[in-house]
Short mmCIF file of C-alpha atoms and ligand atoms in Angstrom, two decimals:
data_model
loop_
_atom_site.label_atom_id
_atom_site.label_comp_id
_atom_site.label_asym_id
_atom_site.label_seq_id
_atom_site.Cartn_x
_atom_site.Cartn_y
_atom_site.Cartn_z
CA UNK A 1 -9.40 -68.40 39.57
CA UNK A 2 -12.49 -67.98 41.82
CA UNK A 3 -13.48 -67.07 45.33
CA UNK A 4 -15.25 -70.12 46.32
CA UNK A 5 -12.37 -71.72 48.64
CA UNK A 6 -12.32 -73.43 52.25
CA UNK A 7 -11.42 -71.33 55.19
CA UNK A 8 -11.05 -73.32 58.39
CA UNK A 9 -12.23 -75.81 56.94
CA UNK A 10 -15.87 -74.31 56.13
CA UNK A 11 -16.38 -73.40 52.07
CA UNK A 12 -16.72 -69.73 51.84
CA UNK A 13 -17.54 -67.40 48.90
CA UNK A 14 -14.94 -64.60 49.12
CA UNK A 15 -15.05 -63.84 53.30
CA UNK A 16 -18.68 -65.21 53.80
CA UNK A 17 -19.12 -68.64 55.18
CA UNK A 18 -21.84 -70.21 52.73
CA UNK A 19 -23.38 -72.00 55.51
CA UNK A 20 -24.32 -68.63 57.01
CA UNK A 21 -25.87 -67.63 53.75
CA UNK A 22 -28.16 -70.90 53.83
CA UNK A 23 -28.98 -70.21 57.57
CA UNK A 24 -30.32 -67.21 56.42
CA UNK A 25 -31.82 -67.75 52.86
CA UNK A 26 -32.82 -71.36 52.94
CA UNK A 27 -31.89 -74.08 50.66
CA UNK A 28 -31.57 -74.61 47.45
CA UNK A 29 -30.03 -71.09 46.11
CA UNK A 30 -27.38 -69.85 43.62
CA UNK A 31 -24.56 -67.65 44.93
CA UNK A 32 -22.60 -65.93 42.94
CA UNK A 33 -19.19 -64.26 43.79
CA UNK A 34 -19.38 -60.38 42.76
CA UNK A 35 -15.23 -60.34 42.83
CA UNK A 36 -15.01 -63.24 40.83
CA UNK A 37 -17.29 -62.04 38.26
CA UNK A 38 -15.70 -58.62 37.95
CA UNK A 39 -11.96 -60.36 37.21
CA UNK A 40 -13.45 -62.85 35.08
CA UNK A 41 -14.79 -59.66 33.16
CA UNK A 42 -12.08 -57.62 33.08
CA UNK A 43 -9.76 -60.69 32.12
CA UNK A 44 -11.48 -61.11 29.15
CA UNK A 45 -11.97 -57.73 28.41
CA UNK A 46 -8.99 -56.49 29.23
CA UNK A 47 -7.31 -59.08 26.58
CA UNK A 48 -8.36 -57.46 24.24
CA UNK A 49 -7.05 -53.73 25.30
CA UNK A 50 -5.25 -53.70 22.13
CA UNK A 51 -8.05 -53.52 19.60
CA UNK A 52 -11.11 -51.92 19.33
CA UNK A 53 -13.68 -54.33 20.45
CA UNK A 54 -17.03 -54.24 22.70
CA UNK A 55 -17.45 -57.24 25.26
CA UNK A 56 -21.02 -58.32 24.89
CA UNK A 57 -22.35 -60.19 27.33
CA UNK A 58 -24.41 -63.19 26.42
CA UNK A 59 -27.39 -62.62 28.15
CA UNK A 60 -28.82 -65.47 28.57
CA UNK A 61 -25.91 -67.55 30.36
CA UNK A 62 -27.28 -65.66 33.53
CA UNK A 63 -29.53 -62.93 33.05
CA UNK A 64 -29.78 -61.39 36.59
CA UNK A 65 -30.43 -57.84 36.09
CA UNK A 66 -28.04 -56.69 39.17
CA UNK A 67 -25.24 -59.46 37.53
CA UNK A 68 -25.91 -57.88 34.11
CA UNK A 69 -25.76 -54.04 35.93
CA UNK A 70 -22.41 -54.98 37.16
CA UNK A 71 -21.22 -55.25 33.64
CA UNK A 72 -22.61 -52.42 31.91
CA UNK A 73 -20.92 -50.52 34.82
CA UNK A 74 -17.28 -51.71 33.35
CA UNK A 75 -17.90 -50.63 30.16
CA UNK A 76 -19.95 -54.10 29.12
CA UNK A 77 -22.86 -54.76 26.39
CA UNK A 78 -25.46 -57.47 26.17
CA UNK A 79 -25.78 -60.14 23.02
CA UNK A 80 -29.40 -60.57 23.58
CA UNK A 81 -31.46 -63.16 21.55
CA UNK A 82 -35.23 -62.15 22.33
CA UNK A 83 -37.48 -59.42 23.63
CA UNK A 84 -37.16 -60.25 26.97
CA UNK A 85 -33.48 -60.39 27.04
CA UNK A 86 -33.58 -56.72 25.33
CA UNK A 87 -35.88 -55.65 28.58
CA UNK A 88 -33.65 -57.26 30.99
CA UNK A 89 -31.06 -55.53 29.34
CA UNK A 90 -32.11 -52.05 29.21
CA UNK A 91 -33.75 -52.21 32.29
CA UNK A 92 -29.96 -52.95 34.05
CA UNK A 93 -28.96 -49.48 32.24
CA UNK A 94 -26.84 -51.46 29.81
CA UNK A 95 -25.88 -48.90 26.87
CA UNK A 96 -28.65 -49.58 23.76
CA UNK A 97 -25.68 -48.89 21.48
CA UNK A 98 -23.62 -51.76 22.91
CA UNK A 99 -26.39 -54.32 22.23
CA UNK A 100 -26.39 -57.06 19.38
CA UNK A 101 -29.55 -59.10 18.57
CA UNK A 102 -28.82 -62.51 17.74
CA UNK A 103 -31.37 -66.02 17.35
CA UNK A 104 -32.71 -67.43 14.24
CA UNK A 105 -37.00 -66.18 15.24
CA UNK A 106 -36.90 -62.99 15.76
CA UNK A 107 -40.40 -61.68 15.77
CA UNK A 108 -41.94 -58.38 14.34
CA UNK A 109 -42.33 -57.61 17.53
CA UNK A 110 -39.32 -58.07 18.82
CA UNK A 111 -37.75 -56.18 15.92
CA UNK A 112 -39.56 -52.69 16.23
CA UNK A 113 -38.90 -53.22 20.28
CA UNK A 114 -34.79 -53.05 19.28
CA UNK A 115 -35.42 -50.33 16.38
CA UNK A 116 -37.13 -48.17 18.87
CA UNK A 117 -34.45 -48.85 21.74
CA UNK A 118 -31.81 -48.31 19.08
CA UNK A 119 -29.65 -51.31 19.72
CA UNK A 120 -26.06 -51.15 18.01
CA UNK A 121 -26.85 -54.12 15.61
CA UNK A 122 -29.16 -57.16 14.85
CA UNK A 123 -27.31 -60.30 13.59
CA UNK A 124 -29.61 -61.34 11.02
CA UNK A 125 -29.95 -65.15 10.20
CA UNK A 126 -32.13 -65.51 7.30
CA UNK A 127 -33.04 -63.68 3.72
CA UNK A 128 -36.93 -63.24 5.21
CA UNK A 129 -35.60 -61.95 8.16
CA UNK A 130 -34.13 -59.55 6.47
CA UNK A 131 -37.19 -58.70 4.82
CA UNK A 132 -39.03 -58.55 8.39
CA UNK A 133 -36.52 -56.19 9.34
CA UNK A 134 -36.27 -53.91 6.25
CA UNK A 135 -40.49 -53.77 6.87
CA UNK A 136 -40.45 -52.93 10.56
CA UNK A 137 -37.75 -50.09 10.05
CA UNK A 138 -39.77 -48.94 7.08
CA UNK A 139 -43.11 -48.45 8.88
CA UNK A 140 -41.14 -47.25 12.03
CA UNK A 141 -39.28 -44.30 9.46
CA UNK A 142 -35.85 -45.42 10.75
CA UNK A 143 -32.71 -47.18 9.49
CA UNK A 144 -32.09 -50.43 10.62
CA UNK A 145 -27.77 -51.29 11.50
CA UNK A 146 -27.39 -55.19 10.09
CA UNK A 147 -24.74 -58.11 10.21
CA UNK A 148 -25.44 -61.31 8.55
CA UNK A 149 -24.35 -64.57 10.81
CA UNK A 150 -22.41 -66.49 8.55
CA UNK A 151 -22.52 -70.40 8.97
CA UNK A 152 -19.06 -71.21 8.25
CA UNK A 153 -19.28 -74.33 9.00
CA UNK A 154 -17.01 -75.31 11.21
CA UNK A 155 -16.91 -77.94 13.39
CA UNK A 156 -16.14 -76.64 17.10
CA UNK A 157 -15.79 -80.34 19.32
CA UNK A 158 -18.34 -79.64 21.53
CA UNK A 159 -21.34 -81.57 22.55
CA UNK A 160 -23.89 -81.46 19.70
CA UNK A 161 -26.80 -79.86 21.12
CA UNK A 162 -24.41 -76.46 21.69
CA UNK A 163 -22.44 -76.84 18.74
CA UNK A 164 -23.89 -74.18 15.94
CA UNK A 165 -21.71 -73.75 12.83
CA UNK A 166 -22.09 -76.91 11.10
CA UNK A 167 -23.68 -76.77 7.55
CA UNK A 168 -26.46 -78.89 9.66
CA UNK A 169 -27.40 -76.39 11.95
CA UNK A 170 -30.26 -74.38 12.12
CA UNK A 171 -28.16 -71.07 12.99
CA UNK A 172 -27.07 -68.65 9.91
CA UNK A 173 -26.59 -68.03 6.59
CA UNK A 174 -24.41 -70.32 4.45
CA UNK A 175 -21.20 -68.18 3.05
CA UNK A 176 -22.10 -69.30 0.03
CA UNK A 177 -25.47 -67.76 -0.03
CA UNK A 178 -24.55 -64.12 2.58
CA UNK A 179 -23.02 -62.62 -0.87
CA UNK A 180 -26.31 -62.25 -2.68
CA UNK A 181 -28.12 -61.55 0.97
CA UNK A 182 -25.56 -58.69 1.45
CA UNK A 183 -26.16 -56.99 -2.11
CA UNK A 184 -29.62 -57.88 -1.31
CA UNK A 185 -30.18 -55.70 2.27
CA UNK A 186 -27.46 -52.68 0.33
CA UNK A 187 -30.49 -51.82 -2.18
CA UNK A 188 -33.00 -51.45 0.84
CA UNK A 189 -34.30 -48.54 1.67
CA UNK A 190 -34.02 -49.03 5.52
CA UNK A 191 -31.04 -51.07 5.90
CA UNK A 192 -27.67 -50.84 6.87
CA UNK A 193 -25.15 -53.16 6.62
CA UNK A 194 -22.42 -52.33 9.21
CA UNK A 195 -20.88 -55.80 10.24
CA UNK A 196 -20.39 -59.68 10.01
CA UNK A 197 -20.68 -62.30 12.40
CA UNK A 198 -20.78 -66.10 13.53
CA UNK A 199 -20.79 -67.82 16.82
CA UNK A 200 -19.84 -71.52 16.18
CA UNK A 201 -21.03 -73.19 19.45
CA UNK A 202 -20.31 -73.21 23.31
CA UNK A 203 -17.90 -74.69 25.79
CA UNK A 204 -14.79 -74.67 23.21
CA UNK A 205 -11.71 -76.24 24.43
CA UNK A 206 -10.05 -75.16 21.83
CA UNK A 207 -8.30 -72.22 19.81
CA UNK A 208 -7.94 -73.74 16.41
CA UNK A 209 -11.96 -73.96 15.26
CA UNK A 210 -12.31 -69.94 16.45
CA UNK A 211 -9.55 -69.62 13.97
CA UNK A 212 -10.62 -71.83 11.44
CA UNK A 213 -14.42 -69.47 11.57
CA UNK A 214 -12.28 -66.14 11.75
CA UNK A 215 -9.96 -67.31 8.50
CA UNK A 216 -13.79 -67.27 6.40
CA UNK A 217 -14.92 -64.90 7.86
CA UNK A 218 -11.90 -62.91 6.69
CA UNK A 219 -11.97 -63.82 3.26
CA UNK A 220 -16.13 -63.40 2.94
CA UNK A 221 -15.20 -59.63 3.84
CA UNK A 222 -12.75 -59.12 1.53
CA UNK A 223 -15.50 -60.59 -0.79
CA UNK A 224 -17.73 -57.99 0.43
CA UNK A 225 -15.03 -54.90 0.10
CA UNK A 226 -14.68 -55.72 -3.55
CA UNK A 227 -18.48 -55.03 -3.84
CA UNK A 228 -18.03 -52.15 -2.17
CA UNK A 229 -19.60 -53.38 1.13
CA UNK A 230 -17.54 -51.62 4.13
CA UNK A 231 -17.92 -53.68 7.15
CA UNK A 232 -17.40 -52.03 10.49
CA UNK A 233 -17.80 -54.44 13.12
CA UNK A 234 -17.21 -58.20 13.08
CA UNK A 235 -18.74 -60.02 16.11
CA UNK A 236 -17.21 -63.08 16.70
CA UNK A 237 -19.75 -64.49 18.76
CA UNK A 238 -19.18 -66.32 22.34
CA UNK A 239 -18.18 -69.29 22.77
CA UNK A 240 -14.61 -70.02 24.94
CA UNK A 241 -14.86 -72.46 27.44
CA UNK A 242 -14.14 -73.12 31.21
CA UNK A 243 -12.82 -76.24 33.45
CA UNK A 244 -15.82 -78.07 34.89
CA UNK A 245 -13.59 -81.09 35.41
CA UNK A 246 -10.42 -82.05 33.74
CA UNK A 247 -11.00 -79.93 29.95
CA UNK A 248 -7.94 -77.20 29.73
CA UNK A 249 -9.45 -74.26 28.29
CA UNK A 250 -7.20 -71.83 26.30
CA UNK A 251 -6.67 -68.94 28.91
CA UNK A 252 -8.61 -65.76 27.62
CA UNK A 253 -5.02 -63.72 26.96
CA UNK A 254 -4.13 -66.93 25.04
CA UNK A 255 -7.65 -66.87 22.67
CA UNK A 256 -7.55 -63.39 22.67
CA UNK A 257 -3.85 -62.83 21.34
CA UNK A 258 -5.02 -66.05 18.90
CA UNK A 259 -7.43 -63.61 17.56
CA UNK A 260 -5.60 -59.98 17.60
CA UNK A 261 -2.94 -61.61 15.54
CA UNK A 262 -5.59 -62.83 12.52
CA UNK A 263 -7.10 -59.20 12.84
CA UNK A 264 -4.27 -56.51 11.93
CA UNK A 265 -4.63 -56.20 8.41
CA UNK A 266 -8.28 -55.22 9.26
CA UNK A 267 -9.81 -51.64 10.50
CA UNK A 268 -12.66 -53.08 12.25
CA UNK A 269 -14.25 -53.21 15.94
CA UNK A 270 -14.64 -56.53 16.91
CA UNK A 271 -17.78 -57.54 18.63
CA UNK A 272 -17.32 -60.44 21.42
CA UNK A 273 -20.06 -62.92 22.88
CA UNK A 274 -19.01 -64.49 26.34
CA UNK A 275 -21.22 -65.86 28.37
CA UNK A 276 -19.75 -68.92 30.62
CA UNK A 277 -16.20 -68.14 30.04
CA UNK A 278 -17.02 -65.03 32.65
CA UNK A 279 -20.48 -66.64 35.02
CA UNK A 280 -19.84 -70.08 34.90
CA UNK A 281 -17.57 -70.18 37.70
CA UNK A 282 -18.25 -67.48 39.41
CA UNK A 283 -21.49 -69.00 40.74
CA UNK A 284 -22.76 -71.92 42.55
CA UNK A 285 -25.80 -74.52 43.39
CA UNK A 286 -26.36 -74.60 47.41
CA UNK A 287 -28.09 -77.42 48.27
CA UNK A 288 -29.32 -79.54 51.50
CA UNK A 289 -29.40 -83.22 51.87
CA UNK A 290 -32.89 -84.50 52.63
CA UNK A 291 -32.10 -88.22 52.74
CA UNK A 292 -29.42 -90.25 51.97
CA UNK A 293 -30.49 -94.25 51.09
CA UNK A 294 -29.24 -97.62 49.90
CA UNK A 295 -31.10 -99.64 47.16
CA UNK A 296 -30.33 -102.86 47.10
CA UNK A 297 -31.33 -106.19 45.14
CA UNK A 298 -29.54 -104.83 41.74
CA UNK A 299 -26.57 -105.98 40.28
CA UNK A 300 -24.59 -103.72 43.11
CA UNK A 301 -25.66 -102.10 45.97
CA UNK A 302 -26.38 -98.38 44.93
CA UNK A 303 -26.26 -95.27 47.25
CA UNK A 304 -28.16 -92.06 46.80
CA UNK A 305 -27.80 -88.73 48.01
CA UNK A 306 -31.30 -87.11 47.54
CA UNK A 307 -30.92 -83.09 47.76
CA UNK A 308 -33.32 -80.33 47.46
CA UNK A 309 -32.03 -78.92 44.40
CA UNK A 310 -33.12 -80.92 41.01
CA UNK A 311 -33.21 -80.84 37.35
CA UNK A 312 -35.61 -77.82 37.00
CA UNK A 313 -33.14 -75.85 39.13
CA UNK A 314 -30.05 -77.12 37.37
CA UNK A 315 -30.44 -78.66 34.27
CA UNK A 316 -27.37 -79.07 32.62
CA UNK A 317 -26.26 -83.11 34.54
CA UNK A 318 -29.97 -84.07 33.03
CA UNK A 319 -29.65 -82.44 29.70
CA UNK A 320 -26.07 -82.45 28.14
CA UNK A 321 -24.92 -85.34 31.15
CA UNK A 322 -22.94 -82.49 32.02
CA UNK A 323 -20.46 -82.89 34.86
CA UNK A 324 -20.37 -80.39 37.83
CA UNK A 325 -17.99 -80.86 40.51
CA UNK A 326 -19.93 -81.19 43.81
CA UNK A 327 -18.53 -80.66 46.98
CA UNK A 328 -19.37 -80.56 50.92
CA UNK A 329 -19.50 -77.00 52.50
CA UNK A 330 -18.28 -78.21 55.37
CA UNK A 331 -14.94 -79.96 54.39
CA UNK A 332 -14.55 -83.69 54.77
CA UNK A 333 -11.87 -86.58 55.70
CA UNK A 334 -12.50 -90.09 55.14
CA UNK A 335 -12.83 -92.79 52.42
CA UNK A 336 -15.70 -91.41 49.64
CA UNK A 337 -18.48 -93.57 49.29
CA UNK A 338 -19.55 -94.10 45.36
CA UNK A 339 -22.67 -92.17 45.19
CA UNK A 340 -25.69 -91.06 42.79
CA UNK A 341 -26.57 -87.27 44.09
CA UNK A 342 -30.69 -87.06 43.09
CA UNK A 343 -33.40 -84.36 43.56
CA UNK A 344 -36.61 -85.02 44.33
CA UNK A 345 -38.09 -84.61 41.05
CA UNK A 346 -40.40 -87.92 39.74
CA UNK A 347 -37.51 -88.81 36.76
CA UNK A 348 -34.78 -91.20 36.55
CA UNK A 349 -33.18 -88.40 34.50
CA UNK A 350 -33.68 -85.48 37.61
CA UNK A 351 -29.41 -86.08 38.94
CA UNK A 352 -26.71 -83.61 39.59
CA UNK A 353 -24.27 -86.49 39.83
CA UNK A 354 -23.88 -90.49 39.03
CA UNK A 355 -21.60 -92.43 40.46
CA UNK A 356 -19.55 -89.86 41.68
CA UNK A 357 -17.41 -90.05 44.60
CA UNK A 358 -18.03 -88.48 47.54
CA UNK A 359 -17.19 -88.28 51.57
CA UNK A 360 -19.51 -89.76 53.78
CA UNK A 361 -22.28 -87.05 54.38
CA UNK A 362 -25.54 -87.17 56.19
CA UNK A 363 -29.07 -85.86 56.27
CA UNK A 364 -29.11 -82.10 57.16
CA UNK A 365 -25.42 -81.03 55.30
CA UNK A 366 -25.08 -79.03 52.52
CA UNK A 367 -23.34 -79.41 49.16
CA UNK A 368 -22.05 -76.96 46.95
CA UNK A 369 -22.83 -78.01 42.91
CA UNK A 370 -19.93 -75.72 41.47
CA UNK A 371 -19.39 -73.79 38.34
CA UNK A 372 -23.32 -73.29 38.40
CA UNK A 373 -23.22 -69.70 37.24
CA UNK A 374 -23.50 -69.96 33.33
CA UNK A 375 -26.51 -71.79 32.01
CA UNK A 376 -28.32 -72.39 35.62
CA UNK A 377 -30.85 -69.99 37.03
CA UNK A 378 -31.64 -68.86 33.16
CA UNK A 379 -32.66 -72.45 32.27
CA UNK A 380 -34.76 -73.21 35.02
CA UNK A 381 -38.23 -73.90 35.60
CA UNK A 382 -41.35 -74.82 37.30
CA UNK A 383 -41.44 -78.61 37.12
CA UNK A 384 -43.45 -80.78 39.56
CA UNK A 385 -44.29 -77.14 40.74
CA UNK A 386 -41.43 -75.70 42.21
CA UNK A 387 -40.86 -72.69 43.04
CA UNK A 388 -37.61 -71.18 41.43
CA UNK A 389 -34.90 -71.00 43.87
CA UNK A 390 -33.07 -67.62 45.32
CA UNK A 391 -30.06 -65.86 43.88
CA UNK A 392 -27.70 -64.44 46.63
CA UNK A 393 -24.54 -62.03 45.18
CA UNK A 394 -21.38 -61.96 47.79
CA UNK A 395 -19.56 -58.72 48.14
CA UNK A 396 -16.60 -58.79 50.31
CA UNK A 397 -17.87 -59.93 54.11
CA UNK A 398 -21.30 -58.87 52.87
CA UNK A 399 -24.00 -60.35 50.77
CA UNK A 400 -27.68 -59.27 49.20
CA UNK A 401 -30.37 -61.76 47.52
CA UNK A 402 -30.76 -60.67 44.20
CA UNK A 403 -33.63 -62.62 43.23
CA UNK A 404 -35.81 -63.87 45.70
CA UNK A 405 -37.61 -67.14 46.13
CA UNK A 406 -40.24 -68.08 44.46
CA UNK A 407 -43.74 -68.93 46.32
CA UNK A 408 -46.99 -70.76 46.20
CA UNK A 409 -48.88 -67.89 44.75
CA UNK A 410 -46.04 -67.59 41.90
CA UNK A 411 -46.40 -70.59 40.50
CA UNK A 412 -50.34 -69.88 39.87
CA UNK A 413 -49.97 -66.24 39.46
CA UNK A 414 -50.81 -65.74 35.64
CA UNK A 415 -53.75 -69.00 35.61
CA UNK A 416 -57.16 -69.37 35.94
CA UNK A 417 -59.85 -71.46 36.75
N1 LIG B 1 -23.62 -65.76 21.27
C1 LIG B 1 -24.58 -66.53 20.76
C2 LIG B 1 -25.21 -66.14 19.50
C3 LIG B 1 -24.97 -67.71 21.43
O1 LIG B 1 -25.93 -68.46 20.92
C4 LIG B 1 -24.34 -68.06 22.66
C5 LIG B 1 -24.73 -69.26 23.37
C6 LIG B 1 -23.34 -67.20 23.16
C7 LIG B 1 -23.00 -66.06 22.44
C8 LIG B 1 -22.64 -67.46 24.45
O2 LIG B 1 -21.89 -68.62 24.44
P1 LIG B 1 -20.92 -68.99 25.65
O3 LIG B 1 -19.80 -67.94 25.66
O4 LIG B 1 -21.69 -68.97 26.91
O5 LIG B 1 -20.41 -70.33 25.32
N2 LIG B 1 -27.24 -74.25 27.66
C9 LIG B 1 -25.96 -74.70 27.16
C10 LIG B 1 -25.22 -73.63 26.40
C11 LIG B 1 -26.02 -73.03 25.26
C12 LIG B 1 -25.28 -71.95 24.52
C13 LIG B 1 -26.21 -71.20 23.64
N3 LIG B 1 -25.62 -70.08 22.96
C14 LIG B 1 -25.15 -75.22 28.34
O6 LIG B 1 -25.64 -75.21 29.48
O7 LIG B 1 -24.05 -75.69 28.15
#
């Protein structure tokens, strides 16, 4: 359920008309419902009232400081995977002791910035970065709270570049191997080992691979108890995915009952990742049409919708051929016209949509590029030089830009001649 919906015939995002937003902000921006992200928050969140957990939001699915400031107001923490995340994190008043420090390269850096800021736990993924974090903590004089990030290799049916607990991957430490990492980091001086984790891989459709993770992670902690290794938190990473098209998503009561029922035989806070499960619809892609043209002389004749938006604003169509619904702001009758919807970027690759079907529309219109909010600002760029687009948050008949355009002078600002 979102707030993105026609009203008299004119897409809105909850009582604001999103062609008043472009009048005002210019084209391309993202807008992003505040009401939809705080239910999709306390949905998931709230499913899991009956345990003792901490919702951590994955950072980097949208990293917004007033998006992530809306969290950490209902009670939410930050899975952060780099120094700048950790910045962006404290710097939106997000409690230090609900952060957890994930990603294979974590630098020395980057380490003694979280010791010092006192983040609840780093999820190491390798025996030398263990090491690099016993060091840090040593010359810093404090202790350092670990979990390992088991690989448990399990396959989770997503699209390979986001899948990332397979053997294959470059993401944790085979179960095989955490045992001796675990008696390992209990003789150091600076360490301590307070939890397990995984994260398997993003946009899951389904329950059963989440299970099929939890299940060894389970039995590599009762491995760990018989050492005498007392785990307090197990973090089971992000992950749950959303409709984009036709997929049917397990419901977040329905994964998080899945996973309450495999935890009651343990005493431990559990540690959630979500990311596009709670942005990804719950934002948008505003765009305007700058041309629309026919090329002919191929096989068929093929029509393009060239917008203003384009791959370095939204990469996802160009790099996972990911499919976003796209839709006219101002709503349409008519027979749809099978179109390719471009930007104006100098690849064959730069599309939001192929052969997608679409009402007739014309030069001037705008189109709305849904469930935009997970994975779109955070992954965008400068390409062919263009400045990053605006971010725009709708509360109730109001709305603020959160982020604002990029310029000229940005895109130079840190070169010289
Ligand atoms: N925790 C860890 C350690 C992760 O690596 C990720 C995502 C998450 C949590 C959040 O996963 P989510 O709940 O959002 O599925 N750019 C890709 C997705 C990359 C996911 C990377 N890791 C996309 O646009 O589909």
């Amino acid at each position: 359920m979102n707030h993105f919906k026609y009203k008299n015939g004119e897409l809105s995002c909850e009582d604001v008309p999103v062609s008043r937003i472009a009048a005002e902000v210019g084209t391309p921006f993202y807008l992003y419902s505040s009401a939809t992200l705080n239910r999709h928050f306390q949905a998931f969140d709230g499913a899991f009232d009956d345990i003792a957990h901490i919702t951590c939001f994955a950072v980097k699915s949208c990293s917004n400081v007033a998006i992530l400031n809306g969290f950490g107001k209902m009670g939410g923490g930050a899975d952060i995977v780099s120094g700048g995340e950790l910045f962006r994190a404290l710097h939106s008043k997000i409690d230090p002791k609900k952060i957890i420090y994930s990603g294979v390269g974590k630098s020395e850096l980057e380490i003694e910035e979280a010791l010092r800021a006192e983040i609840l736990m780093f999820n190491v993924e390798s025996p030398q970065e263990l090491d690099r974090i016993q060091n840090v903590a040593e010359r810093l004089g404090v202790r350092a709270p670990v979990a390992f990030r088991i690989n448990p290799d399990v396959d989770p049916q997503t699209h390979a570049y986001i899948s990332t607990g397979l053997a294959k991957n470059k993401f944790g430490v085979p179960v095989k191997e955490a045992l001796v990492e675990y008696l390992r980091a209990q003789d150091m001086a600076n360490i301590d080992i307070i939890g397990v984790s995984c994260h398997i891989g993003s946009q899951l459709t389904k329950i059963s691979p989440f299970i099929e993770a939890l299940h060894k992670v389970k039995l590599f902690i009762q491995q760990l108890e018989q050492k005498g290794i007392v785990i307090k938190y197990l973090d089971l990473g992000g992950g749950l995915g959303i409709n984009y098209n036709d997929e049917e998503p397990p419901l977040p009561h329905e994964y998080a009952r899945a996973v309450i029922d495999e935890l009651t035989s343990l005493d431990i806070t559990l540690i959630l990742e979500p990311g596009r499960v709670i942005v990804g619809n719950a934002g948008i892609l505003v765009t305007e049409i700058q041309y629309t043209k026919v090329n002919t002389g191929g096989e068929t004749d093929k029509h393009f919708v060239i917008v203003d938006a384009a791959m370095n604003d939204l990469s996802r169509p160009s790099l996972y051929d990911a499919f976003h619904s796209i839709k006219p702001v101002l709503e349409k009758s008519g027979t749809p016209l099978l179109v390719d919807i471009v930007g104006p970027i100098c690849e064959t690759g730069d599309f939001m949509a192929r052969d997608r079907l679409l009402e007739e529309v014309k030069q001037g219109e705008l189109l709305a590029i849904m469930s935009s909010g997970a994975y779109g600002f955070s992954m965008s760029s400068n390409y062919n030089s263009r400045p990053r687009v605006a971010e725009v948050l709708v509360e109730g008949s109001g709305f603020r830009v959160i982020r604002e355009r990029e310029n000229y002078e940005d895109l130079i600002r840190h070169e010289n001649i």
